[in-house]
PDB file of C-alpha atoms and ligand atoms in Angstrom:
ATOM      1  CA  MET A  11       0.000   0.000   0.000  1.00 91.00           C
ATOM      2  CA  LYS A  12       1.338   3.433  -0.960  1.00 97.00           C
ATOM      3  CA  LYS A  13       1.023   6.264   1.509  1.00 98.00           C
ATOM      4  CA  ILE A  14       0.529   9.921   0.667  1.00 98.00           C
ATOM      5  CA  GLY A  15       1.531  12.692   3.033  1.00 98.00           C
ATOM      6  CA  ALA A  16      -0.408  15.957   3.095  1.00 98.00           C
ATOM      7  CA  LEU A  17       0.397  19.259   4.749  1.00 98.00           C
ATOM      8  CA  GLU A  18      -1.871  22.260   4.993  1.00 98.00           C
ATOM      9  CA  ALA A  19       0.497  25.014   6.067  1.00 98.00           C
ATOM     10  CA  GLY A  20      -1.256  27.953   7.682  1.00 95.00           C
ATOM     11  CA  GLY A  21      -0.064  31.077   9.421  1.00 91.00           C
ATOM     12  CA  THR A  22      -1.339  29.909  12.800  1.00 93.00           C
ATOM     13  CA  LYS A  23      -1.275  26.131  12.492  1.00 96.00           C
ATOM     14  CA  MET A  24       0.109  23.301  10.423  1.00 98.00           C
ATOM     15  CA  VAL A  25      -2.151  20.330   9.744  1.00 98.00           C
ATOM     16  CA  LEU A  26      -0.381  17.160   8.639  1.00 98.00           C
ATOM     17  CA  ALA A  27      -1.985  13.900   7.599  1.00 98.00           C
ATOM     18  CA  VAL A  28      -1.222  10.578   5.994  1.00 98.00           C
ATOM     19  CA  TYR A  29      -3.632   8.977   3.530  1.00 98.00           C
ATOM     20  CA  ASP A  30      -3.783   5.717   1.666  1.00 97.00           C
ATOM     21  CA  GLU A  31      -4.293   5.761  -2.101  1.00 95.00           C
ATOM     22  CA  GLN A  32      -8.071   5.462  -1.685  1.00 96.00           C
ATOM     23  CA  GLY A  33      -8.108   8.692   0.279  1.00 96.00           C
ATOM     24  CA  ASN A  34      -8.644   7.196   3.730  1.00 97.00           C
ATOM     25  CA  GLU A  35      -6.999   9.338   6.367  1.00 98.00           C
ATOM     26  CA  LEU A  36      -4.674   7.190   8.493  1.00 98.00           C
ATOM     27  CA  GLU A  37      -3.322   9.746  10.937  1.00 98.00           C
ATOM     28  CA  ARG A  38      -3.472  13.469  11.532  1.00 98.00           C
ATOM     29  CA  LEU A  39      -1.262  15.853  13.494  1.00 98.00           C
ATOM     30  CA  THR A  40      -1.819  19.555  14.166  1.00 98.00           C
ATOM     31  CA  VAL A  41       1.018  21.757  15.399  1.00 98.00           C
ATOM     32  CA  PRO A  42       1.250  25.521  15.923  1.00 98.00           C
ATOM     33  CA  THR A  43       3.138  27.532  13.299  1.00 97.00           C
ATOM     34  CA  LEU A  44       6.132  28.956  15.134  1.00 97.00           C
ATOM     35  CA  THR A  45       9.509  29.597  13.477  1.00 97.00           C
ATOM     36  CA  PRO A  46      10.846  27.112  10.894  1.00 98.00           C
ATOM     37  CA  GLU A  47      13.525  26.053  13.398  1.00 98.00           C
ATOM     38  CA  GLU A  48      10.831  25.143  15.909  1.00 98.00           C
ATOM     39  CA  THR A  49       8.158  23.764  13.596  1.00 98.00           C
ATOM     40  CA  MET A  50       9.984  21.920  10.804  1.00 98.00           C
ATOM     41  CA  PRO A  51      11.778  19.088  12.649  1.00 98.00           C
ATOM     42  CA  GLY A  52       8.531  17.578  13.982  1.00 98.00           C
ATOM     43  CA  MET A  53       6.899  17.761  10.558  1.00 98.00           C
ATOM     44  CA  ILE A  54       9.862  16.183   8.791  1.00 98.00           C
ATOM     45  CA  ASP A  55       9.853  13.460  11.424  1.00 98.00           C
ATOM     46  CA  PHE A  56       6.097  12.815  10.972  1.00 98.00           C
ATOM     47  CA  PHE A  57       6.410  12.194   7.226  1.00 98.00           C
ATOM     48  CA  ARG A  58       9.607  10.144   7.698  1.00 97.00           C
ATOM     49  CA  ARG A  59       8.041   7.999  10.396  1.00 97.00           C
ATOM     50  CA  HIS A  60       5.112   7.176   8.103  1.00 97.00           C
ATOM     51  CA  GLU A  61       7.483   6.508   5.181  1.00 97.00           C
ATOM     52  CA  VAL A  62       5.202   8.401   2.813  1.00 98.00           C
ATOM     53  CA  ASP A  63       5.601   7.599  -0.883  1.00 98.00           C
ATOM     54  CA  ALA A  64       4.503  11.047  -2.042  1.00 98.00           C
ATOM     55  CA  LEU A  65       3.860  14.464  -0.544  1.00 98.00           C
ATOM     56  CA  GLY A  66       1.336  17.206  -1.294  1.00 98.00           C
ATOM     57  CA  VAL A  67       1.450  20.658   0.256  1.00 98.00           C
ATOM     58  CA  GLY A  68      -1.080  23.493   0.328  1.00 98.00           C
ATOM     59  CA  SER A  69       0.541  26.519   1.911  1.00 98.00           C
ATOM     60  CA  PHE A  70       0.032  30.149   2.787  1.00 96.00           C
ATOM     61  CA  GLY A  71       1.997  32.255   0.349  1.00 90.00           C
ATOM     62  CA  PRO A  72       3.055  33.883  -1.734  1.00 94.00           C
ATOM     63  CA  LEU A  73       4.885  30.837  -3.106  1.00 97.00           C
ATOM     64  CA  ASP A  74       7.252  30.124  -5.972  1.00 97.00           C
ATOM     65  CA  LEU A  75       5.250  27.614  -8.047  1.00 97.00           C
ATOM     66  CA  ASP A  76       7.450  27.648 -11.154  1.00 95.00           C
ATOM     67  CA  GLU A  77       8.673  24.051 -11.440  1.00 92.00           C
ATOM     68  CA  ASN A  78      11.701  25.212 -13.432  1.00 94.00           C
ATOM     69  CA  SER A  79      12.766  27.716 -10.831  1.00 95.00           C
ATOM     70  CA  PRO A  80      15.676  26.920  -8.483  1.00 96.00           C
ATOM     71  CA  THR A  81      13.482  28.206  -5.667  1.00 97.00           C
ATOM     72  CA  TYR A  82      10.380  26.120  -6.588  1.00 97.00           C
ATOM     73  CA  GLY A  83       8.323  25.399  -3.496  1.00 98.00           C
ATOM     74  CA  ASN A  84       9.697  28.315  -1.491  1.00 98.00           C
ATOM     75  CA  ILE A  85       7.529  30.680   0.502  1.00 97.00           C
ATOM     76  CA  THR A  86       8.530  34.084  -0.888  1.00 96.00           C
ATOM     77  CA  SER A  87       7.530  37.569   0.296  1.00 91.00           C
ATOM     78  CA  THR A  88       5.312  36.707   3.265  1.00 85.00           C
ATOM     79  CA  PRO A  89       4.727  39.179   6.094  1.00 83.00           C
ATOM     80  CA  LYS A  90       5.342  36.172   8.414  1.00 88.00           C
ATOM     81  CA  LEU A  91       8.992  37.154   8.471  1.00 91.00           C
ATOM     82  CA  ALA A  92      10.438  33.945   9.963  1.00 96.00           C
ATOM     83  CA  TRP A  93       9.140  32.088   6.866  1.00 97.00           C
ATOM     84  CA  LYS A  94      10.178  34.663   4.262  1.00 97.00           C
ATOM     85  CA  ASP A  95      12.132  33.010   1.392  1.00 97.00           C
ATOM     86  CA  TYR A  96      11.863  29.692   3.203  1.00 98.00           C
ATOM     87  CA  PRO A  97      12.378  26.516   1.090  1.00 98.00           C
ATOM     88  CA  LEU A  98       9.311  24.752   2.482  1.00 98.00           C
ATOM     89  CA  LEU A  99       8.948  21.893   0.001  1.00 98.00           C
ATOM     90  CA  LYS A 100      12.669  21.167  -0.267  1.00 98.00           C
ATOM     91  CA  ASN A 101      13.170  21.073   3.487  1.00 98.00           C
ATOM     92  CA  LEU A 102      10.073  18.937   4.057  1.00 98.00           C
ATOM     93  CA  LEU A 103      11.456  16.371   1.622  1.00 98.00           C
ATOM     94  CA  ASP A 104      14.696  16.372   3.632  1.00 96.00           C
ATOM     95  CA  GLY A 105      16.732  14.841   0.814  1.00 97.00           C
ATOM     96  CA  ARG A 106      14.190  12.148  -0.137  1.00 96.00           C
ATOM     97  CA  ASP A 107      13.457  11.713  -3.821  1.00 97.00           C
ATOM     98  CA  ILE A 108       9.692  11.107  -3.757  1.00 98.00           C
ATOM     99  CA  PRO A 109       6.980  12.613  -5.973  1.00 98.00           C
ATOM    100  CA  ALA A 110       5.803  15.879  -4.470  1.00 98.00           C
ATOM    101  CA  GLY A 111       3.738  18.908  -5.342  1.00 97.00           C
ATOM    102  CA  ILE A 112       2.864  22.233  -3.778  1.00 98.00           C
ATOM    103  CA  ASP A 113       0.209  24.867  -4.357  1.00 98.00           C
ATOM    104  CA  THR A 114      -1.360  27.680  -2.403  1.00 97.00           C
ATOM    105  CA  ASP A 115      -3.716  26.705   0.442  1.00 97.00           C
ATOM    106  CA  VAL A 116      -6.681  28.118  -1.437  1.00 98.00           C
ATOM    107  CA  ASN A 117      -5.706  26.431  -4.697  1.00 98.00           C
ATOM    108  CA  ALA A 118      -5.540  23.180  -2.714  1.00 98.00           C
ATOM    109  CA  ALA A 119      -9.012  23.950  -1.361  1.00 98.00           C
ATOM    110  CA  ILE A 120     -10.529  24.468  -4.817  1.00 98.00           C
ATOM    111  CA  ILE A 121      -8.895  21.253  -6.084  1.00 98.00           C
ATOM    112  CA  ALA A 122     -10.631  19.387  -3.253  1.00 98.00           C
ATOM    113  CA  GLU A 123     -13.977  21.139  -3.719  1.00 98.00           C
ATOM    114  CA  ALA A 124     -13.862  20.565  -7.493  1.00 98.00           C
ATOM    115  CA  GLU A 125     -12.952  16.884  -7.212  1.00 97.00           C
ATOM    116  CA  LEU A 126     -14.951  15.882  -4.164  1.00 97.00           C
ATOM    117  CA  GLY A 127     -16.981  18.771  -2.817  1.00 98.00           C
ATOM    118  CA  ALA A 128     -19.241  21.706  -3.578  1.00 98.00           C
ATOM    119  CA  ALA A 129     -17.820  22.339  -7.069  1.00 98.00           C
ATOM    120  CA  GLN A 130     -17.772  18.686  -8.104  1.00 98.00           C
ATOM    121  CA  GLY A 131     -17.825  18.293 -11.853  1.00 97.00           C
ATOM    122  CA  CYS A 132     -16.746  21.880 -12.520  1.00 98.00           C
ATOM    123  CA  GLU A 133     -13.793  22.505 -14.795  1.00 98.00           C
ATOM    124  CA  ASN A 134     -13.755  26.160 -13.766  1.00 98.00           C
ATOM    125  CA  ALA A 135     -14.337  27.299 -10.223  1.00 98.00           C
ATOM    126  CA  VAL A 136     -13.081  29.639  -7.537  1.00 98.00           C
ATOM    127  CA  TYR A 137     -12.638  29.147  -3.782  1.00 98.00           C
ATOM    128  CA  VAL A 138     -12.336  32.211  -1.584  1.00 98.00           C
ATOM    129  CA  THR A 139     -11.613  32.148   2.123  1.00 98.00           C
ATOM    130  CA  VAL A 140     -12.788  35.165   4.103  1.00 98.00           C
ATOM    131  CA  GLY A 141     -11.066  35.100   7.468  1.00 96.00           C
ATOM    132  CA  THR A 142      -8.164  36.992   9.013  1.00 94.00           C
ATOM    133  CA  GLY A 143      -7.201  37.664   5.414  1.00 95.00           C
ATOM    134  CA  ILE A 144      -8.852  36.952   2.088  1.00 97.00           C
ATOM    135  CA  GLY A 145      -7.335  34.568  -0.434  1.00 97.00           C
ATOM    136  CA  GLY A 146      -8.681  32.904  -3.532  1.00 98.00           C
ATOM    137  CA  GLY A 147      -7.832  29.755  -5.433  1.00 98.00           C
ATOM    138  CA  VAL A 148      -8.665  29.734  -9.129  1.00 98.00           C
ATOM    139  CA  TYR A 149      -9.328  26.524 -11.056  1.00 98.00           C
ATOM    140  CA  VAL A 150      -9.344  26.845 -14.852  1.00 97.00           C
ATOM    141  CA  ASN A 151      -9.898  23.989 -17.309  1.00 97.00           C
ATOM    142  CA  GLY A 152      -9.370  21.428 -14.574  1.00 97.00           C
ATOM    143  CA  LYS A 153      -6.140  22.906 -13.208  1.00 96.00           C
ATOM    144  CA  THR A 154      -5.252  25.595 -10.722  1.00 97.00           C
ATOM    145  CA  ALA A 155      -4.153  28.831 -12.322  1.00 97.00           C
ATOM    146  CA  HIS A 156      -0.482  29.648 -11.987  1.00 94.00           C
ATOM    147  CA  GLY A 157       0.775  32.416 -14.154  1.00 90.00           C
ATOM    148  CA  LEU A 158       3.235  35.130 -13.486  1.00 91.00           C
ATOM    149  CA  LEU A 159       2.998  33.976  -9.848  1.00 91.00           C
ATOM    150  CA  HIS A 160      -0.435  32.756  -8.774  1.00 94.00           C
ATOM    151  CA  PRO A 161      -3.751  34.511  -8.296  1.00 95.00           C
ATOM    152  CA  GLU A 162      -4.226  36.322  -4.993  1.00 94.00           C
ATOM    153  CA  VAL A 163      -7.826  37.517  -5.329  1.00 97.00           C
ATOM    154  CA  GLY A 164      -7.668  39.087  -1.857  1.00 97.00           C
ATOM    155  CA  HIS A 165      -5.961  42.268  -3.008  1.00 97.00           C
ATOM    156  CA  MET A 166      -8.220  43.155  -5.913  1.00 98.00           C
ATOM    157  CA  LEU A 167      -9.252  46.794  -5.701  1.00 98.00           C
ATOM    158  CA  LEU A 168     -12.874  47.574  -4.952  1.00 98.00           C
ATOM    159  CA  ARG A 169     -15.076  50.631  -5.061  1.00 98.00           C
ATOM    160  CA  PRO A 170     -15.652  51.792  -1.466  1.00 98.00           C
ATOM    161  CA  ARG A 171     -19.251  52.559  -0.581  1.00 98.00           C
ATOM    162  CA  ALA A 172     -20.101  56.115   0.447  1.00 98.00           C
ATOM    163  CA  ASP A 173     -21.445  55.060   3.862  1.00 97.00           C
ATOM    164  CA  ASP A 174     -18.351  53.005   4.805  1.00 98.00           C
ATOM    165  CA  PRO A 175     -16.674  54.500   7.908  1.00 97.00           C
ATOM    166  CA  ILE A 176     -13.302  53.096   6.729  1.00 98.00           C
ATOM    167  CA  PRO A 177     -13.433  53.557   2.937  1.00 98.00           C
ATOM    168  CA  HIS A 178      -9.675  53.037   2.550  1.00 98.00           C
ATOM    169  CA  GLY A 179      -9.727  49.718   4.388  1.00 98.00           C
ATOM    170  CA  VAL A 180      -6.966  48.359   6.617  1.00 97.00           C
ATOM    171  CA  CYS A 181      -4.526  46.734   4.157  1.00 96.00           C
ATOM    172  CA  PRO A 182      -1.009  48.139   4.707  1.00 94.00           C
ATOM    173  CA  TYR A 183      -0.312  47.877   0.956  1.00 94.00           C
ATOM    174  CA  HIS A 184      -3.462  49.100  -0.778  1.00 96.00           C
ATOM    175  CA  ASP A 185      -6.074  51.784  -0.625  1.00 98.00           C
ATOM    176  CA  GLY A 186      -9.458  50.070  -0.799  1.00 98.00           C
ATOM    177  CA  CYS A 187      -8.569  46.446  -1.565  1.00 98.00           C
ATOM    178  CA  LEU A 188     -10.893  43.520  -0.883  1.00 98.00           C
ATOM    179  CA  GLU A 189      -8.909  42.156   2.063  1.00 98.00           C
ATOM    180  CA  GLY A 190      -8.559  45.608   3.582  1.00 98.00           C
ATOM    181  CA  LEU A 191     -12.295  46.240   3.247  1.00 98.00           C
ATOM    182  CA  ALA A 192     -13.835  42.834   3.909  1.00 98.00           C
ATOM    183  CA  ALA A 193     -11.589  40.457   5.894  1.00 98.00           C
ATOM    184  CA  GLY A 194     -12.471  39.859   9.563  1.00 97.00           C
ATOM    185  CA  PRO A 195     -10.152  42.624  10.870  1.00 97.00           C
ATOM    186  CA  ALA A 196     -11.882  45.206   8.623  1.00 98.00           C
ATOM    187  CA  ILE A 197     -15.233  44.323  10.176  1.00 98.00           C
ATOM    188  CA  GLY A 198     -13.538  44.528  13.571  1.00 97.00           C
ATOM    189  CA  ALA A 199     -12.123  47.984  12.789  1.00 98.00           C
ATOM    190  CA  ARG A 200     -15.594  49.317  11.920  1.00 98.00           C
ATOM    191  CA  ILE A 201     -17.228  48.108  15.092  1.00 96.00           C
ATOM    192  CA  GLY A 202     -14.279  48.350  17.505  1.00 96.00           C
ATOM    193  CA  GLY A 203     -14.456  44.682  18.469  1.00 94.00           C
ATOM    194  CA  ASP A 204     -14.531  41.148  17.099  1.00 95.00           C
ATOM    195  CA  ALA A 205     -17.016  40.434  14.291  1.00 95.00           C
ATOM    196  CA  LYS A 206     -17.646  37.054  15.897  1.00 95.00           C
ATOM    197  CA  ASN A 207     -19.571  38.650  18.762  1.00 94.00           C
ATOM    198  CA  LEU A 208     -22.031  40.698  16.706  1.00 96.00           C
ATOM    199  CA  PRO A 209     -25.738  39.902  16.292  1.00 96.00           C
ATOM    200  CA  ASP A 210     -26.712  38.568  12.843  1.00 95.00           C
ATOM    201  CA  ASP A 211     -28.724  41.666  11.988  1.00 95.00           C
ATOM    202  CA  HIS A 212     -25.862  44.132  12.543  1.00 97.00           C
ATOM    203  CA  PRO A 213     -25.720  46.460   9.493  1.00 96.00           C
ATOM    204  CA  VAL A 214     -21.982  45.835   9.053  1.00 97.00           C
ATOM    205  CA  PHE A 215     -22.812  42.421   7.518  1.00 98.00           C
ATOM    206  CA  GLU A 216     -24.844  44.035   4.757  1.00 98.00           C
ATOM    207  CA  LEU A 217     -21.805  46.166   3.849  1.00 98.00           C
ATOM    208  CA  GLU A 218     -19.665  43.021   4.069  1.00 98.00           C
ATOM    209  CA  ALA A 219     -21.973  41.229   1.648  1.00 98.00           C
ATOM    210  CA  HIS A 220     -21.808  44.213  -0.707  1.00 98.00           C
ATOM    211  CA  TYR A 221     -18.005  44.020  -0.907  1.00 99.00           C
ATOM    212  CA  LEU A 222     -18.027  40.245  -1.331  1.00 99.00           C
ATOM    213  CA  ALA A 223     -20.570  40.732  -4.113  1.00 99.00           C
ATOM    214  CA  GLN A 224     -18.232  43.217  -5.838  1.00 99.00           C
ATOM    215  CA  MET A 225     -15.592  40.483  -5.637  1.00 99.00           C
ATOM    216  CA  CYS A 226     -17.980  37.896  -7.114  1.00 98.00           C
ATOM    217  CA  VAL A 227     -18.811  40.231  -9.991  1.00 98.00           C
ATOM    218  CA  ASN A 228     -15.114  40.794 -10.704  1.00 98.00           C
ATOM    219  CA  LEU A 229     -14.461  37.050 -10.648  1.00 98.00           C
ATOM    220  CA  ILE A 230     -17.454  36.285 -12.865  1.00 98.00           C
ATOM    221  CA  VAL A 231     -16.424  38.803 -15.518  1.00 98.00           C
ATOM    222  CA  THR A 232     -12.755  37.783 -15.491  1.00 97.00           C
ATOM    223  CA  VAL A 233     -12.526  34.004 -14.996  1.00 96.00           C
ATOM    224  CA  SER A 234     -16.157  32.964 -15.589  1.00 97.00           C
ATOM    225  CA  PRO A 235     -16.255  30.279 -12.901  1.00 98.00           C
ATOM    226  CA  GLN A 236     -19.002  27.649 -12.974  1.00 98.00           C
ATOM    227  CA  LYS A 237     -19.151  27.827  -9.178  1.00 98.00           C
ATOM    228  CA  ILE A 238     -17.949  30.274  -6.528  1.00 98.00           C
ATOM    229  CA  VAL A 239     -17.215  28.642  -3.169  1.00 98.00           C
ATOM    230  CA  LEU A 240     -16.965  30.964  -0.155  1.00 98.00           C
ATOM    231  CA  GLY A 241     -15.384  29.655   3.062  1.00 98.00           C
ATOM    232  CA  GLY A 242     -13.445  30.928   6.087  1.00 97.00           C
ATOM    233  CA  GLY A 243     -14.348  32.248   9.524  1.00 96.00           C
ATOM    234  CA  VAL A 244     -16.448  35.215   8.413  1.00 98.00           C
ATOM    235  CA  MET A 245     -18.583  32.991   6.165  1.00 98.00           C
ATOM    236  CA  GLN A 246     -19.542  30.909   9.214  1.00 97.00           C
ATOM    237  CA  ARG A 247     -21.994  33.759   9.735  1.00 97.00           C
ATOM    238  CA  GLU A 248     -24.598  32.018   7.626  1.00 94.00           C
ATOM    239  CA  ASN A 249     -26.794  34.996   6.822  1.00 96.00           C
ATOM    240  CA  ILE A 250     -24.000  36.616   4.757  1.00 98.00           C
ATOM    241  CA  LEU A 251     -24.162  34.115   1.883  1.00 98.00           C
ATOM    242  CA  PRO A 252     -27.778  34.846   0.824  1.00 98.00           C
ATOM    243  CA  MET A 253     -27.020  38.586   0.917  1.00 98.00           C
ATOM    244  CA  VAL A 254     -23.935  38.059  -1.270  1.00 98.00           C
ATOM    245  CA  ARG A 255     -25.991  36.145  -3.852  1.00 98.00           C
ATOM    246  CA  LYS A 256     -28.689  38.790  -4.015  1.00 98.00           C
ATOM    247  CA  GLU A 257     -26.224  41.669  -4.212  1.00 98.00           C
ATOM    248  CA  THR A 258     -24.123  39.926  -6.883  1.00 98.00           C
ATOM    249  CA  ALA A 259     -27.206  39.548  -9.088  1.00 98.00           C
ATOM    250  CA  ARG A 260     -28.121  43.180  -8.455  1.00 98.00           C
ATOM    251  CA  LEU A 261     -24.654  44.479  -9.338  1.00 98.00           C
ATOM    252  CA  LEU A 262     -24.446  42.326 -12.491  1.00 97.00           C
ATOM    253  CA  ASN A 263     -27.733  43.903 -13.508  1.00 96.00           C
ATOM    254  CA  GLY A 264     -28.709  41.193 -15.966  1.00 94.00           C
ATOM    255  CA  TYR A 265     -25.522  41.485 -17.987  1.00 95.00           C
ATOM    256  CA  VAL A 266     -24.260  37.906 -17.625  1.00 94.00           C
ATOM    257  CA  GLN A 267     -26.989  35.833 -19.226  1.00 93.00           C
ATOM    258  CA  SER A 268     -26.628  32.480 -17.533  1.00 95.00           C
ATOM    259  CA  PRO A 269     -29.470  30.729 -15.715  1.00 95.00           C
ATOM    260  CA  MET A 270     -26.911  29.920 -12.997  1.00 96.00           C
ATOM    261  CA  ILE A 271     -27.041  33.596 -12.124  1.00 95.00           C
ATOM    262  CA  THR A 272     -30.523  34.634 -13.205  1.00 93.00           C
ATOM    263  CA  GLU A 273     -32.327  31.573 -11.796  1.00 95.00           C
ATOM    264  CA  ASN A 274     -30.034  29.345  -9.710  1.00 97.00           C
ATOM    265  CA  ILE A 275     -27.715  31.705  -7.898  1.00 98.00           C
ATOM    266  CA  ASP A 276     -28.322  29.749  -4.657  1.00 98.00           C
ATOM    267  CA  GLU A 277     -26.455  26.860  -6.284  1.00 98.00           C
ATOM    268  CA  TYR A 278     -23.861  29.110  -7.870  1.00 98.00           C
ATOM    269  CA  ILE A 279     -22.378  30.981  -4.906  1.00 98.00           C
ATOM    270  CA  VAL A 280     -22.089  28.289  -2.263  1.00 98.00           C
ATOM    271  CA  ALA A 281     -20.438  27.201   0.977  1.00 98.00           C
ATOM    272  CA  PRO A 282     -17.627  24.639   0.816  1.00 98.00           C
ATOM    273  CA  ARG A 283     -18.687  21.040   1.365  1.00 98.00           C
ATOM    274  CA  LEU A 284     -15.348  19.905   2.803  1.00 97.00           C
ATOM    275  CA  PHE A 285     -14.868  22.772   5.273  1.00 92.00           C
ATOM    276  CA  PRO A 286     -12.741  22.867   7.406  1.00 94.00           C
ATOM    277  CA  VAL A 287     -10.559  20.279   5.659  1.00 96.00           C
ATOM    278  CA  SER A 288     -10.797  21.501   2.038  1.00 97.00           C
ATOM    279  CA  GLY A 289      -7.149  22.587   2.077  1.00 98.00           C
ATOM    280  CA  LEU A 290      -5.915  19.385   3.702  1.00 98.00           C
ATOM    281  CA  VAL A 291      -7.847  17.120   1.331  1.00 98.00           C
ATOM    282  CA  GLY A 292      -6.603  19.233  -1.584  1.00 98.00           C
ATOM    283  CA  SER A 293      -3.022  18.792  -0.365  1.00 98.00           C
ATOM    284  CA  TYR A 294      -3.565  15.031  -0.376  1.00 98.00           C
ATOM    285  CA  LEU A 295      -4.921  15.252  -3.945  1.00 98.00           C
ATOM    286  CA  ILE A 296      -1.838  17.250  -4.997  1.00 98.00           C
ATOM    287  CA  GLY A 297       0.366  14.489  -3.544  1.00 98.00           C
ATOM    288  CA  LYS A 298      -1.740  11.810  -5.219  1.00 98.00           C
ATOM    289  CA  ARG A 299      -1.467  13.551  -8.599  1.00 97.00           C
ATOM    290  CA  ALA A 300       2.313  13.770  -8.173  1.00 97.00           C
ATOM    291  CA  LEU A 301       2.419  10.033  -7.429  1.00 98.00           C
ATOM    292  CA  GLU A 302       0.254   9.189 -10.440  1.00 97.00           C
ATOM    293  CA  LYS A 303       2.554  11.172 -12.736  1.00 93.00           C
ATOM    294  CA  THR A 304       5.512   8.921 -11.961  1.00 87.00           C
TER     295      THR A 304
HETATM  296  P1  LIG B 402      -7.802  32.361   9.572  1.00 84.78           P
HETATM  297  O1  LIG B 402      -8.200  33.241   8.441  1.00 84.78           O
HETATM  298  O2  LIG B 402      -6.838  33.015  10.490  1.00 84.78           O
HETATM  299  O3  LIG B 402      -7.407  30.988   9.156  1.00 84.78           O
HETATM  300  P2  LIG B 402     -10.619  32.133  10.202  1.00 84.78           P
HETATM  301  O4  LIG B 402     -10.920  31.687   8.802  1.00 84.78           O
HETATM  302  O5  LIG B 402     -11.255  31.392  11.331  1.00 84.78           O
HETATM  303  O6  LIG B 402      -9.076  32.136  10.496  1.00 84.78           O
HETATM  304  O7  LIG B 402     -11.034  33.661  10.300  1.00 84.78           O
HETATM  305  C1  LIG B 402     -10.914  34.412  11.463  1.00 84.78           C
HETATM  306  C2  LIG B 402     -11.651  35.735  11.261  1.00 84.78           C
HETATM  307  O8  LIG B 402     -13.023  35.463  11.023  1.00 84.78           O
HETATM  308  C3  LIG B 402     -11.581  36.677  12.447  1.00 84.78           C
HETATM  309  O9  LIG B 402     -11.314  37.982  11.973  1.00 84.78           O
HETATM  310  C4  LIG B 402     -12.979  36.584  13.067  1.00 84.78           C
HETATM  311  O10 LIG B 402     -13.365  37.805  13.631  1.00 84.78           O
HETATM  312  C5  LIG B 402     -13.844  36.236  11.894  1.00 84.78           C
HETATM  313  N1  LIG B 402     -14.984  35.401  12.287  1.00 84.78           N
HETATM  314  C6  LIG B 402     -14.939  34.144  12.795  1.00 84.78           C
HETATM  315  N2  LIG B 402     -16.172  33.675  13.056  1.00 84.78           N
HETATM  316  C7  LIG B 402     -17.039  34.667  12.689  1.00 84.78           C
HETATM  317  C8  LIG B 402     -18.471  34.805  12.709  1.00 84.78           C
HETATM  318  N3  LIG B 402     -19.252  33.839  13.161  1.00 84.78           N
HETATM  319  N4  LIG B 402     -18.991  35.965  12.238  1.00 84.78           N
HETATM  320  C9  LIG B 402     -18.198  36.930  11.773  1.00 84.78           C
HETATM  321  N5  LIG B 402     -16.859  36.867  11.742  1.00 84.78           N
HETATM  322  C10 LIG B 402     -16.278  35.755  12.196  1.00 84.78           C
HETATM  323 ZN1  LIG B 403      -4.315  44.814  -0.130  1.00 84.78          ZN
END
């Protein structure tokens, strides 16, 4: 029996697992993300101990995903400074020559949702996580999009609404980007507290839905996904999703003539089916694909 190792590398925690080829999870380990010196040895040991035959990684980024680059699999310009320019994939392999692959955490999530979850059967789909930050994975013609680097989605520029008390948002890089206007900390900045503790009918969620709808419109008119999957902590507030659907249709104003939008938007902008393990399952699928290629 071949074993496939999977790592979902996040800014606060690392989730590691071992799967068999049928996708049964054999063991899982979660460790806090500290410095590489503190966190890596235990992870290397976990995959060595299980003698995995292949490895798949879904990681926070930005990442170097150019397979011809000498720094392929490195974390690049992250604000998590201890991990900046860190050779994550190379060091995880620790000298072993096994099939391996890496992608962003959100690309891993859309791979999983497209193969096994809410976007099953779609060749084109997008997964966006709305949490402490906002990140999007883009799946085009059955593969995740890598281009110049890889899509970010979270830093697309939006049009601030006139009644927004923080129209510039809170992103240190951009004036009025999606993450700065609509990630959890932006909601927190408007209310002077944690969005988690608000009542469902607080008006800040209607503004939130408006910005997420602007994002959906931008995604629809650029990558034409067959499904938009919205996950992450903020989306656990279940009344946001229906507002996003309604506002997306309103902003599109009948321009995109697909029944998915005009009639079935409830099945078009959806919650993930594999949450909270979309990224981990996607990492396993990345490892499995690498194994199948050999
Ligand atoms: P991370 O992005 O760090 O992986 P999460 O996806 O859990 O973590 O997102 C955390 C963010 O989501 C925080 O900013 C928090 O305020 C917000 N959040 C979590 N639960 C809710 C909720 N039920 N309603 C609104 N915001 C929430
Ligand atoms: Zn930004």
